[in-house]
Coordinates of C-alpha atoms in Angstrom, one line a residue:
M1450 CA -14.9 -36.8 31.1
N1451 CA -11.1 -36.8 30.8
D1452 CA -8.7 -39.8 31.7
T1453 CA -8.3 -38.7 35.2
T1454 CA -11.7 -38.2 36.1
R1455 CA -12.4 -41.7 34.5
F1456 CA -9.6 -43.1 36.8
F1457 CA -11.0 -41.9 39.9
S1458 CA -14.5 -43.4 39.2
P1459 CA -14.6 -46.2 41.5
C1460 CA -17.2 -48.2 39.6
Q1461 CA -15.9 -47.4 36.2
H1462 CA -12.4 -48.9 36.8
W1463 CA -12.8 -51.3 39.8
R1464 CA -10.5 -54.1 38.2
I1465 CA -7.7 -51.6 37.6
W1466 CA -8.1 -50.5 41.2
L1467 CA -8.1 -54.0 42.4
L1468 CA -4.9 -54.9 40.3
L1469 CA -3.2 -51.7 41.5
A1470 CA -4.1 -52.5 45.2
V1471 CA -1.6 -55.5 45.4
P1472 CA 1.6 -53.4 44.8
F1473 CA 0.1 -50.4 46.7
L1474 CA -0.3 -52.5 49.8
L1475 CA 2.9 -54.6 49.5
P1476 CA 4.9 -52.4 52.3
F1477 CA 2.1 -52.8 54.7
S1478 CA 2.6 -56.4 56.2
R1479 CA 0.1 -58.9 54.5
S1480 CA -2.5 -56.1 53.4
A1481 CA -1.4 -57.0 49.7
E1482 CA -3.2 -60.4 50.4
A1483 CA -6.7 -58.8 50.6
P1484 CA -7.0 -57.6 47.0
M1485 CA -5.3 -60.8 45.9
L1486 CA -8.0 -62.8 47.6
I1487 CA -10.6 -60.6 46.4
G1488 CA -9.4 -60.9 42.8
A1489 CA -9.2 -64.5 43.2
V1490 CA -12.7 -64.6 44.3
C1491 CA -13.9 -62.4 41.3
G1492 CA -12.1 -65.0 39.1
L1493 CA -14.0 -67.9 40.6
V1494 CA -17.2 -65.9 40.1
A1495 CA -16.3 -65.5 36.6
I1496 CA -15.6 -69.1 36.0
A1497 CA -18.9 -70.2 37.5
R1498 CA -20.7 -67.7 35.3
H1499 CA -19.0 -68.8 32.4
R1500 CA -17.3 -65.6 31.6
I1501 CA -13.9 -67.1 31.0
D1502 CA -13.1 -68.0 27.3
W1503 CA -11.0 -71.1 27.8
R1504 CA -10.2 -71.1 24.1
A1505 CA -8.6 -67.6 24.3
P1506 CA -5.0 -67.6 23.9
V1507 CA -4.2 -65.2 27.0
V1508 CA -6.2 -67.9 29.0
R1509 CA -3.9 -70.9 27.9
L1510 CA -0.9 -68.5 28.8
V1511 CA -2.1 -68.1 32.3
L1512 CA -2.7 -71.8 32.6
V1513 CA 0.8 -72.6 31.5
L1514 CA 2.5 -70.0 33.6
F1515 CA 0.5 -71.1 36.8
A1516 CA 1.2 -74.7 36.1
A1517 CA 5.0 -73.9 35.8
Y1518 CA 5.0 -72.3 39.2
W1519 CA 2.5 -74.4 41.3
L1520 CA 3.1 -78.1 39.6
P1521 CA 6.8 -78.1 40.8
E1522 CA 5.4 -77.0 44.1
L1523 CA 3.0 -79.6 44.6
L1524 CA 5.4 -82.3 43.4
S1525 CA 8.2 -81.2 45.9
A1526 CA 5.7 -81.6 48.8
F1527 CA 5.6 -85.3 48.8
D1528 CA 9.0 -85.8 50.3
S1529 CA 9.8 -82.3 51.5
R1530 CA 11.9 -81.7 54.5
A1531 CA 9.3 -79.6 55.9
Q1532 CA 6.2 -81.3 54.6
E1533 CA 3.6 -79.1 56.5
K1534 CA 5.0 -75.9 55.4
T1535 CA 5.3 -77.1 51.7
W1536 CA 1.6 -78.6 51.7
Q1537 CA 0.4 -75.4 53.3
E1538 CA 2.3 -73.2 50.7
T1539 CA 0.9 -75.4 47.9
A1540 CA -2.5 -75.2 49.0
I1541 CA -2.5 -71.2 49.6
D1542 CA -0.9 -70.8 46.1
L1543 CA -3.9 -72.2 44.2
R1544 CA -5.4 -68.5 44.9
F1545 CA -3.2 -67.5 42.1
L1546 CA -4.7 -69.1 39.3
P1547 CA -8.3 -67.4 39.6
F1548 CA -6.7 -64.2 40.3
L1549 CA -4.7 -64.4 36.9
L1550 CA -7.9 -65.6 35.2
F1551 CA -9.5 -62.5 36.8
A1552 CA -6.5 -60.3 35.4
T1553 CA -7.3 -61.5 31.9
T1554 CA -10.7 -59.5 32.1
A1555 CA -9.5 -56.5 33.8
V1556 CA -8.2 -54.4 30.8
R1557 CA -10.9 -53.8 28.2
N1558 CA -9.1 -51.0 25.9
P1559 CA -5.8 -49.3 25.5
R1560 CA -7.0 -46.4 27.8
E1561 CA -7.4 -48.9 30.7
A1562 CA -4.0 -50.3 30.0
S1563 CA -2.6 -46.6 30.2
L1564 CA -4.5 -46.0 33.4
L1565 CA -3.0 -49.1 34.7
T1566 CA 0.7 -48.0 34.0
G1567 CA -0.2 -44.5 35.2
G1568 CA -1.3 -45.9 38.5
I1569 CA 1.9 -48.1 39.2
A1570 CA 3.8 -45.1 38.2
A1571 CA 2.3 -43.2 40.9
I1572 CA 3.1 -45.8 43.4
V1573 CA 6.7 -45.5 42.3
A1574 CA 6.5 -41.7 42.9
L1575 CA 5.0 -41.9 46.2
W1576 CA 7.4 -44.3 47.3
C1577 CA 10.2 -42.1 45.9
V1578 CA 9.0 -39.1 47.7
D1579 CA 8.6 -40.7 50.7
A1580 CA 12.1 -42.2 50.7
L1581 CA 13.6 -38.7 50.0
V1582 CA 11.8 -37.4 52.9
Q1583 CA 13.4 -40.1 55.1
A1584 CA 16.8 -39.4 53.5
T1585 CA 16.7 -35.8 54.6
T1586 CA 14.5 -36.0 57.8
G1587 CA 15.1 -39.4 59.2
F1588 CA 11.3 -40.2 58.9
S1589 CA 8.7 -41.7 56.4
I1590 CA 5.4 -43.2 56.3
G1591 CA 7.2 -46.6 57.1
G1592 CA 8.9 -45.0 60.4
A1593 CA 12.1 -43.7 61.4
A1594 CA 15.3 -44.5 59.6
T1595 CA 16.7 -47.1 62.1
S1596 CA 18.1 -49.4 59.6
D1597 CA 21.7 -49.4 58.1
R1598 CA 20.1 -48.3 54.7
L1599 CA 17.2 -46.4 53.4
S1600 CA 14.0 -48.4 54.3
G1601 CA 11.2 -45.9 53.2
I1602 CA 7.6 -47.0 53.3
F1603 CA 8.5 -50.7 53.9
G1604 CA 10.2 -50.0 57.3
A1605 CA 13.2 -50.8 58.9
D1606 CA 12.1 -54.6 59.4
D1607 CA 11.5 -55.0 55.9
L1608 CA 14.2 -53.8 53.5
K1609 CA 12.5 -54.4 50.1
L1610 CA 12.3 -50.8 49.0
G1611 CA 15.1 -50.9 46.7
G1612 CA 14.2 -54.2 45.1
A1613 CA 10.6 -53.4 44.7
L1614 CA 11.5 -50.0 43.1
A1615 CA 13.8 -51.5 40.7
V1616 CA 10.9 -54.1 39.5
L1617 CA 8.2 -51.3 39.2
S1618 CA 10.5 -48.6 37.9
P1619 CA 9.8 -49.5 34.3
F1620 CA 6.2 -48.2 34.6
A1621 CA 7.2 -45.0 35.6
L1622 CA 9.9 -44.7 33.1
I1623 CA 7.7 -45.7 30.2
W1624 CA 4.7 -43.6 31.5
C1625 CA 7.0 -40.5 31.6
A1626 CA 8.5 -41.5 28.0
R1627 CA 4.8 -41.5 26.7
R1628 CA 3.8 -38.3 28.1
G1629 CA 6.9 -36.2 27.7
G1630 CA 9.5 -37.9 25.6
M1631 CA 12.7 -40.0 26.5
T1632 CA 14.2 -36.9 28.0
L1633 CA 11.6 -36.6 30.6
A1634 CA 12.0 -40.3 31.4
L1635 CA 15.9 -39.8 31.6
L1636 CA 14.9 -37.0 34.3
A1637 CA 12.6 -39.2 36.1
A1638 CA 15.3 -41.9 36.4
L1639 CA 17.4 -39.9 38.3
P1640 CA 15.5 -39.5 41.8
V1641 CA 14.6 -43.2 41.5
A1642 CA 18.3 -43.9 41.0
I1643 CA 19.2 -42.0 44.1
V1644 CA 16.4 -43.8 46.2
I1645 CA 17.5 -47.3 44.9
L1646 CA 21.3 -46.5 45.7
L1647 CA 20.5 -45.2 49.1
A1648 CA 18.3 -48.2 49.8
G1649 CA 21.7 -50.2 49.6
A1650 CA 20.5 -53.5 48.2
R1651 CA 23.1 -54.1 45.2
A1652 CA 20.8 -56.6 43.7
S1653 CA 18.4 -53.6 43.1
W1654 CA 21.2 -51.5 41.4
I1655 CA 21.7 -54.2 38.9
G1656 CA 17.9 -54.7 38.4
F1657 CA 17.3 -50.9 38.0
A1658 CA 20.1 -50.5 35.7
L1659 CA 18.7 -53.6 33.6
G1660 CA 15.4 -51.8 33.5
T1661 CA 16.5 -48.5 32.6
A1662 CA 18.6 -50.0 29.8
L1663 CA 15.5 -51.9 28.4
V1664 CA 13.4 -48.7 28.7
L1665 CA 16.1 -46.5 26.7
W1666 CA 16.5 -49.3 24.2
H1667 CA 12.8 -49.5 23.4
G1668 CA 12.6 -45.6 23.3
F1669 CA 15.8 -44.7 21.3
G1670 CA 16.5 -48.0 19.4
T1671 CA 20.1 -49.7 19.9
R1672 CA 22.3 -47.0 18.2
R1673 CA 21.0 -44.0 20.4
A1674 CA 20.3 -46.0 23.4
L1675 CA 24.0 -46.7 24.3
P1676 CA 25.1 -43.1 24.6
A1677 CA 21.8 -42.1 26.4
F1678 CA 22.5 -45.0 28.8
G1679 CA 26.2 -43.8 29.1
I1680 CA 24.8 -40.5 30.0
F1681 CA 22.4 -41.8 32.6
L1682 CA 25.2 -44.0 34.3
L1683 CA 27.4 -40.8 34.5
A1684 CA 24.7 -38.9 36.0
A1685 CA 24.1 -42.0 38.4
A1686 CA 27.7 -42.1 39.4
L1687 CA 27.8 -38.4 40.1
A1688 CA 24.7 -38.9 42.3
G1689 CA 26.6 -41.8 44.0
A1690 CA 29.9 -40.0 44.5
I1691 CA 27.8 -37.3 46.3
G1692 CA 26.1 -40.2 48.2
Y1693 CA 29.4 -41.6 49.2
H1694 CA 30.6 -38.7 50.8
A1695 CA 27.3 -37.7 52.6
S1696 CA 26.2 -41.0 53.9
E1697 CA 28.4 -43.3 55.9
R1698 CA 26.1 -46.2 55.4
F1699 CA 25.9 -45.7 51.7
A1700 CA 29.7 -45.5 51.6
H1701 CA 29.9 -48.8 53.4
R1702 CA 27.8 -50.6 51.0
V1703 CA 30.2 -49.2 48.1
D1704 CA 33.1 -50.3 49.6
R1705 CA 31.7 -53.6 50.5
T1706 CA 30.8 -54.1 46.7
A1707 CA 34.0 -52.8 45.4
A1708 CA 35.7 -55.6 47.7
A1709 CA 34.6 -58.3 45.1
F1710 CA 37.4 -57.1 42.8
A1711 CA 40.0 -57.8 45.3
G1712 CA 40.6 -61.1 43.5
D1713 CA 40.2 -63.6 46.3
E1714 CA 37.2 -65.7 47.5
A1715 CA 36.9 -64.3 51.1
A1716 CA 36.8 -60.7 49.6
L1717 CA 34.2 -62.0 47.0
D1718 CA 32.2 -63.6 49.8
H1719 CA 32.3 -60.3 51.9
A1720 CA 31.1 -58.4 48.7
L1721 CA 28.2 -60.8 48.4
S1722 CA 27.1 -60.6 52.1
G1723 CA 28.3 -64.0 53.0
R1724 CA 26.2 -65.6 50.2
L1725 CA 28.9 -67.9 48.9
P1726 CA 28.3 -70.7 51.5
I1727 CA 24.5 -70.5 50.9
W1728 CA 25.4 -71.2 47.2
A1729 CA 27.5 -74.0 47.8
T1730 CA 25.2 -75.5 50.2
A1731 CA 22.2 -75.1 47.5
L1732 CA 24.3 -77.0 45.0
R1733 CA 24.9 -79.8 47.6
M1734 CA 21.1 -79.9 47.9
V1735 CA 20.7 -80.1 44.2
E1736 CA 23.0 -83.2 44.0
A1737 CA 21.2 -84.8 46.9
H1738 CA 17.6 -84.2 45.5
P1739 CA 17.8 -83.4 41.7
I1740 CA 14.4 -84.8 40.8
N1741 CA 12.2 -82.7 43.0
G1742 CA 14.3 -80.9 45.5
V1743 CA 14.1 -80.5 49.1
G1744 CA 10.7 -79.1 49.0
V1745 CA 9.2 -75.3 48.8
R1746 CA 10.0 -73.6 52.0
G1747 CA 12.1 -76.5 53.1
F1748 CA 15.4 -74.9 52.3
R1749 CA 16.2 -73.6 55.9
Y1750 CA 15.4 -76.9 57.5
A1751 CA 17.5 -79.0 55.0
Y1752 CA 20.4 -76.6 55.2
P1753 CA 22.3 -77.8 58.3
D1754 CA 22.3 -81.4 56.8
Y1755 CA 24.4 -80.1 53.6
A1756 CA 26.4 -77.0 54.9
A1757 CA 30.0 -77.1 55.6
A1758 CA 31.2 -77.7 59.1
D1759 CA 32.3 -74.0 59.6
D1760 CA 29.2 -72.5 57.8
P1761 CA 28.2 -69.3 59.6
W1762 CA 24.4 -69.5 58.5
V1763 CA 23.9 -72.8 60.5
D1764 CA 21.9 -72.3 63.9
L1765 CA 22.8 -75.4 65.6
T1766 CA 20.0 -74.4 68.4
L1767 CA 17.1 -74.5 66.0
H1768 CA 18.9 -76.8 63.5
Q1769 CA 18.1 -74.3 60.7
G1770 CA 20.1 -72.5 58.3
A1771 CA 19.6 -69.8 55.7
L1772 CA 16.1 -69.0 54.7
H1773 CA 16.5 -69.5 51.1
A1774 CA 19.0 -69.7 48.3
H1775 CA 19.1 -65.8 47.3
Q1776 CA 19.6 -66.8 43.8
I1777 CA 16.5 -67.8 41.4
V1778 CA 18.0 -70.5 39.6
L1779 CA 19.4 -72.2 42.8
E1780 CA 16.1 -71.6 44.7
V1781 CA 14.1 -73.2 42.1
A1782 CA 16.8 -76.3 41.6
S1783 CA 17.3 -76.9 45.4
E1784 CA 13.6 -76.8 46.4
T1785 CA 11.8 -78.1 43.3
G1786 CA 14.7 -80.1 41.4
F1787 CA 15.2 -80.3 37.8
I1788 CA 11.3 -80.8 37.5
G1789 CA 10.9 -77.1 38.5
L1790 CA 13.8 -75.9 36.4
I1791 CA 12.4 -77.7 33.3
A1792 CA 8.9 -76.1 34.2
W1793 CA 10.2 -72.7 34.6
L1794 CA 12.2 -72.6 31.5
A1795 CA 9.3 -73.9 29.5
A1796 CA 7.1 -71.5 30.8
A1797 CA 9.6 -68.8 29.6
V1798 CA 9.8 -70.1 26.2
F1799 CA 6.2 -70.3 25.8
A1800 CA 5.7 -66.7 27.3
I1801 CA 8.1 -65.4 24.6
R1802 CA 6.6 -67.2 21.7
F1803 CA 3.2 -65.9 22.9
W1804 CA 4.6 -62.3 23.1
R1805 CA 6.1 -62.4 19.6
S1806 CA 2.6 -63.6 18.3
T1807 CA 0.6 -61.0 20.0
P1808 CA -0.4 -57.8 18.2
P1809 CA 1.5 -54.8 18.4
Q1810 CA -1.0 -52.6 20.5
N1811 CA -1.2 -55.5 23.0
R1812 CA 2.5 -55.8 23.2
E1813 CA 2.7 -51.9 23.8
S1814 CA -0.1 -52.0 26.7
A1815 CA 1.8 -55.0 28.5
L1816 CA 5.5 -53.5 27.7
P1817 CA 6.1 -52.0 31.2
A1818 CA 5.0 -55.2 33.0
A1819 CA 7.2 -57.3 30.5
F1820 CA 10.2 -55.2 31.5
S1821 CA 9.4 -55.6 35.1
L1822 CA 9.3 -59.1 35.0
I1823 CA 12.6 -59.3 33.2
V1824 CA 14.2 -57.2 36.0
M1825 CA 12.6 -59.5 38.6
L1826 CA 13.4 -62.7 36.9
F1827 CA 17.0 -61.6 35.7
P1828 CA 19.1 -64.8 36.4
F1829 CA 22.4 -63.0 36.7
N1830 CA 21.7 -61.3 39.9
T1831 CA 20.8 -62.2 43.6
H1832 CA 17.1 -62.6 44.6
Y1833 CA 14.5 -62.7 47.0
A1834 CA 12.6 -65.9 47.5
M1835 CA 10.3 -66.4 44.7
Y1836 CA 8.0 -68.8 46.8
S1837 CA 7.8 -66.4 49.7
A1838 CA 4.8 -64.3 50.8
V1839 CA 6.0 -60.8 49.8
W1840 CA 7.8 -61.7 46.8
G1841 CA 5.5 -64.4 45.4
L1842 CA 2.9 -61.5 45.7
L1843 CA 4.5 -59.1 43.6
L1844 CA 5.6 -61.8 41.1
M1845 CA 1.8 -62.7 40.5
A1846 CA 0.9 -59.1 40.6
M1847 CA 3.2 -58.2 37.5
L1848 CA 2.1 -61.4 35.8
G1849 CA -1.4 -60.4 36.4
V1850 CA -0.6 -56.7 34.8
W1851 CA 1.2 -58.2 31.9
V1852 CA -1.6 -60.8 30.9
A1853 CA -4.1 -57.9 31.5
G1854 CA -2.3 -55.9 29.1
L1855 CA -2.0 -58.8 26.5
G1856 CA -5.3 -59.9 26.8
W1857 CA -7.6 -57.1 25.9
R1858 CA -9.5 -57.3 22.6
R1859 CA -11.3 -54.6 20.4

């Protein structure tokens, strides 16, 4: 029985299918919650049947990562500006712990780790093909192209195609590199780059460039990776030039990005889609609530009290403002205070040390997810909300895939 036959055996690899179902269903509203909840139930069953080895290093890693994410959330709820929402989110997010514990049991050998990588690579391929069809015909699985940018399978009401592809792209590139070498990986990067460019989210441009650089560095080494990355950038620039002249919407995004180099604050704010007032308001929230923040999901409700008088994001009718800080450091600091920042930093240090102490074969299994997490959490970029429904699910899915790759034992 070959790898493909084994992969499509529903009973043989049901844990792998369950992990794959979360990113696969991510574009379809709240459907991704179903496999997440099933995985959490499986985790609870494993705990009840004493199948979780609490002494295992990877289980301790899960406990630390979950505590860093959830405890600041809990502590922010006591004086949150939106206590009902914060307490609700805190209670719902408890499902992530048994899901991550389930993930530690999902991969049992390198072949299953490879199947998991290949499955996510297939998701990336599906999304890219669908998006390219939308770019040429105007239609995709997600519906008609009615937005100002390529929306693909996510649909015009949920413009996360570029961001999600940037996060998952290391799986596709590493899968191609393992099957056909780095040349195939570079060739595969081009259609992904075209879709991400047309998707128009400039944060995803940075994230994809970072992910590609990491894959090339791993595959080529430092000395050979630089010229390879240069070739990739030239090819992406050529594709971008063609897109600039072929797509008015893409040209508008490029022109808006170029405005950042005009040298004045107004131009920079225009290039950042008006995020400078949001960031300034977030900093004022941090100053006013430095210990535990304004509460997870309380950002929009606290916003008018800390915004400038001419802030364009304030809705005087609803007395609300911007939904979140659009930057991971400011989001954690404003919603969970320095407690959250210290917890997230401590978890990052613990995770890096754990990675270095892990056997090479486990690191190789978990490498695509590690690169995806770096792209997702890269602090020098703009971000979706980490405590939101969709992006929080993707974060936990990638953490689940990561600990699954790290946790298998011969």
